[in-house]
Amino acid sequence: MKINNNQSTKKNNMRINNKKLNFILIAIGLTFMNCTENNQPQINDMSPEILIISPIPNQEYVAEWGGAWPKGEPVTLEANGTDDIEINTIIIVVTNSNGDVVFEKTTDNTSNNKTAFTVSEKYIAQDPDTYTVVYTAIDSNGNKATSISRSFIYN
């Protein structure tokens, strides 16, 4: 069977047009795949969260052992801060019953985990009293969250 040149040319043109159409569709698909939200910078407008781990409310500690151990029992001041993008710092502030700051420590997040980190510090009171600790977490955009105050007692 003999195909005339006109039919052969039409088939070749259809093949070329199909290839062009496929190329255009692929190019459009790739363009839309590259326009995802992941390429947009993340806006950090949410405050971090802070969870107090220690001390437990109104926990009592020995203020002075006496004898060979004159210092009191150490309090572990521990909290966990989390943020949806990046948590930078947690600040610990301890005050006595007069409201005087007796301990303050700022700890920067240097861990590989940028969305959460835990601070843990030891504190020994100089005098019997009721003390209060407050933790403040600060994220990469300067958003802050402050815990409720947590009291502990040195007898």
mmCIF file of C-alpha atoms in Angstrom:
data_model
loop_
_atom_site.group_PDB
_atom_site.id
_atom_site.type_symbol
_atom_site.label_atom_id
_atom_site.label_comp_id
_atom_site.label_asym_id
_atom_site.label_seq_id
_atom_site.Cartn_x
_atom_site.Cartn_y
_atom_site.Cartn_z
ATOM 1 C CA MET A 1 0.000 0.000 0.000
ATOM 2 C CA LYS A 2 1.305 3.347 -0.974
ATOM 3 C CA ILE A 3 0.841 6.405 1.278
ATOM 4 C CA ASN A 4 0.706 9.659 -0.547
ATOM 5 C CA ASN A 5 3.016 12.466 0.535
ATOM 6 C CA ASN A 6 0.155 14.602 1.813
ATOM 7 C CA GLN A 7 -0.941 11.972 4.379
ATOM 8 C CA SER A 8 2.666 11.369 5.472
ATOM 9 C CA THR A 9 3.212 15.091 6.049
ATOM 10 C CA LYS A 10 0.026 15.355 8.137
ATOM 11 C CA LYS A 11 1.125 12.441 10.359
ATOM 12 C CA ASN A 12 4.569 14.016 10.874
ATOM 13 C CA ASN A 13 3.002 17.390 11.728
ATOM 14 C CA MET A 14 0.677 15.715 14.261
ATOM 15 C CA ARG A 15 3.654 13.982 15.892
ATOM 16 C CA ILE A 16 5.541 17.277 16.095
ATOM 17 C CA ASN A 17 2.494 19.086 17.501
ATOM 18 C CA ASN A 18 1.985 16.339 20.123
ATOM 19 C CA LYS A 19 5.648 16.626 21.165
ATOM 20 C CA LYS A 20 5.347 20.422 21.435
ATOM 21 C CA LEU A 21 2.166 20.095 23.473
ATOM 22 C CA ASN A 22 3.783 17.561 25.814
ATOM 23 C CA PHE A 23 6.816 19.823 26.244
ATOM 24 C CA ILE A 24 4.615 22.830 27.046
ATOM 25 C CA LEU A 25 2.551 20.845 29.574
ATOM 26 C CA ILE A 26 5.691 19.546 31.286
ATOM 27 C CA ALA A 27 7.158 23.072 31.459
ATOM 28 C CA ILE A 28 3.943 24.447 32.985
ATOM 29 C CA GLY A 29 3.813 21.595 35.523
ATOM 30 C CA LEU A 30 7.415 22.161 36.607
ATOM 31 C CA THR A 31 6.773 25.876 36.983
ATOM 32 C CA PHE A 32 3.850 25.286 39.336
ATOM 33 C CA MET A 33 5.764 22.659 41.313
ATOM 34 C CA ASN A 34 8.446 25.249 42.121
ATOM 35 C CA CYS A 35 5.899 27.745 43.481
ATOM 36 C CA THR A 36 5.278 26.098 46.846
ATOM 37 C CA GLU A 37 4.962 27.801 50.225
ATOM 38 C CA ASN A 38 8.286 26.259 51.293
ATOM 39 C CA ASN A 39 10.093 28.812 49.139
ATOM 40 C CA GLN A 40 8.434 31.663 51.041
ATOM 41 C CA PRO A 41 10.215 32.984 54.134
ATOM 42 C CA GLN A 42 8.497 31.898 57.342
ATOM 43 C CA ILE A 43 7.024 34.685 59.437
ATOM 44 C CA ASN A 44 7.463 34.068 63.152
ATOM 45 C CA ASP A 45 4.545 35.901 64.738
ATOM 46 C CA MET A 46 3.588 33.190 67.258
ATOM 47 C CA SER A 47 4.923 33.411 70.797
ATOM 48 C CA PRO A 48 6.915 30.452 72.088
ATOM 49 C CA GLU A 49 5.576 28.158 74.791
ATOM 50 C CA ILE A 50 7.205 27.424 78.123
ATOM 51 C CA LEU A 51 6.662 24.395 80.348
ATOM 52 C CA ILE A 52 7.976 24.372 83.909
ATOM 53 C CA ILE A 53 9.579 21.071 84.825
ATOM 54 C CA SER A 54 11.019 21.939 88.245
ATOM 55 C CA PRO A 55 10.528 22.865 91.028
ATOM 56 C CA ILE A 56 7.087 21.512 91.817
ATOM 57 C CA PRO A 57 4.747 24.111 93.407
ATOM 58 C CA ASN A 58 5.585 24.926 97.041
ATOM 59 C CA GLN A 59 8.299 22.298 97.211
ATOM 60 C CA GLU A 60 10.305 22.554 100.441
ATOM 61 C CA TYR A 61 14.084 22.464 100.661
ATOM 62 C CA VAL A 62 16.577 22.392 103.528
ATOM 63 C CA ALA A 63 18.058 25.881 103.944
ATOM 64 C CA GLU A 64 21.096 24.829 105.959
ATOM 65 C CA TRP A 65 22.431 21.381 106.676
ATOM 66 C CA GLY A 66 24.951 22.578 109.255
ATOM 67 C CA GLY A 67 28.162 20.835 110.256
ATOM 68 C CA ALA A 68 30.256 19.710 107.301
ATOM 69 C CA TRP A 69 27.512 20.710 104.826
ATOM 70 C CA PRO A 70 26.757 24.327 105.642
ATOM 71 C CA LYS A 71 25.055 25.059 102.336
ATOM 72 C CA GLY A 72 21.407 24.308 101.779
ATOM 73 C CA GLU A 73 19.813 21.818 99.446
ATOM 74 C CA PRO A 74 20.068 22.749 95.749
ATOM 75 C CA VAL A 75 16.898 23.509 93.800
ATOM 76 C CA THR A 76 16.824 22.398 90.186
ATOM 77 C CA LEU A 77 15.340 25.193 88.094
ATOM 78 C CA GLU A 78 14.254 23.517 84.885
ATOM 79 C CA ALA A 79 11.933 24.468 82.017
ATOM 80 C CA ASN A 80 11.352 23.517 78.396
ATOM 81 C CA GLY A 81 10.759 26.135 75.714
ATOM 82 C CA THR A 82 9.271 25.375 72.285
ATOM 83 C CA ASP A 83 8.538 27.454 69.187
ATOM 84 C CA ASP A 84 7.135 26.637 65.763
ATOM 85 C CA ILE A 85 10.203 28.119 64.016
ATOM 86 C CA GLU A 86 13.081 28.814 66.389
ATOM 87 C CA ILE A 87 13.515 29.355 70.132
ATOM 88 C CA ASN A 88 16.549 31.465 70.987
ATOM 89 C CA THR A 89 16.685 32.083 74.723
ATOM 90 C CA ILE A 90 15.234 31.152 78.092
ATOM 91 C CA ILE A 91 15.660 33.485 81.054
ATOM 92 C CA ILE A 92 15.317 32.285 84.669
ATOM 93 C CA VAL A 93 14.570 34.837 87.405
ATOM 94 C CA VAL A 94 14.292 33.927 91.097
ATOM 95 C CA THR A 95 12.993 36.454 93.628
ATOM 96 C CA ASN A 96 12.686 36.303 97.421
ATOM 97 C CA SER A 97 9.535 37.168 99.432
ATOM 98 C CA ASN A 98 10.477 40.893 99.299
ATOM 99 C CA GLY A 99 10.528 40.782 95.492
ATOM 100 C CA ASP A 100 14.309 41.173 95.302
ATOM 101 C CA VAL A 101 16.002 39.308 92.444
ATOM 102 C CA VAL A 102 18.369 36.769 94.027
ATOM 103 C CA PHE A 103 19.223 34.782 90.893
ATOM 104 C CA GLU A 104 19.013 35.521 87.178
ATOM 105 C CA LYS A 105 20.365 33.471 84.301
ATOM 106 C CA THR A 106 19.957 33.828 80.524
ATOM 107 C CA THR A 107 20.652 30.728 78.449
ATOM 108 C CA ASP A 108 20.879 30.755 74.644
ATOM 109 C CA ASN A 109 19.826 27.777 72.556
ATOM 110 C CA THR A 110 23.024 26.374 71.062
ATOM 111 C CA SER A 111 21.612 22.924 70.377
ATOM 112 C CA ASN A 112 20.913 21.498 66.932
ATOM 113 C CA ASN A 113 17.194 21.462 67.742
ATOM 114 C CA LYS A 114 16.009 24.971 66.915
ATOM 115 C CA THR A 115 12.338 24.478 67.842
ATOM 116 C CA ALA A 116 12.792 23.258 71.429
ATOM 117 C CA PHE A 117 15.303 23.284 74.226
ATOM 118 C CA THR A 118 15.469 22.746 77.962
ATOM 119 C CA VAL A 119 17.347 24.800 80.542
ATOM 120 C CA SER A 120 18.428 23.368 83.864
ATOM 121 C CA GLU A 121 20.235 25.329 86.570
ATOM 122 C CA LYS A 122 21.006 24.649 90.223
ATOM 123 C CA TYR A 123 20.201 27.282 92.832
ATOM 124 C CA ILE A 124 20.977 27.310 96.564
ATOM 125 C CA ALA A 125 19.283 29.973 98.695
ATOM 126 C CA GLN A 126 21.308 31.958 101.194
ATOM 127 C CA ASP A 127 18.433 32.403 103.676
ATOM 128 C CA PRO A 128 15.261 30.578 104.732
ATOM 129 C CA ASP A 129 12.402 32.185 102.797
ATOM 130 C CA THR A 130 9.733 31.603 100.180
ATOM 131 C CA TYR A 131 11.149 32.102 96.688
ATOM 132 C CA THR A 132 9.485 32.485 93.321
ATOM 133 C CA VAL A 133 10.847 31.496 89.921
ATOM 134 C CA VAL A 134 9.643 32.787 86.544
ATOM 135 C CA TYR A 135 10.843 31.548 83.164
ATOM 136 C CA THR A 136 10.734 33.634 79.980
ATOM 137 C CA ALA A 137 11.210 32.124 76.510
ATOM 138 C CA ILE A 138 12.164 34.319 73.542
ATOM 139 C CA ASP A 139 11.965 33.179 69.903
ATOM 140 C CA SER A 140 13.965 34.244 66.830
ATOM 141 C CA ASN A 141 11.634 37.174 66.110
ATOM 142 C CA GLY A 142 11.680 38.532 69.675
ATOM 143 C CA ASN A 143 8.270 37.105 70.619
ATOM 144 C CA LYS A 144 8.148 36.319 74.361
ATOM 145 C CA ALA A 145 6.257 33.977 76.625
ATOM 146 C CA THR A 146 6.484 34.170 80.407
ATOM 147 C CA SER A 147 5.516 31.318 82.689
ATOM 148 C CA ILE A 148 3.295 31.672 85.684
ATOM 149 C CA SER A 149 5.321 32.124 88.858
ATOM 150 C CA ARG A 150 6.290 29.010 90.762
ATOM 151 C CA SER A 151 7.022 29.209 94.497
ATOM 152 C CA PHE A 152 9.374 27.036 96.515
ATOM 153 C CA ILE A 153 10.310 27.211 100.172
ATOM 154 C CA TYR A 154 13.633 27.070 102.023
ATOM 155 C CA ASN A 155 13.171 26.065 105.696
#
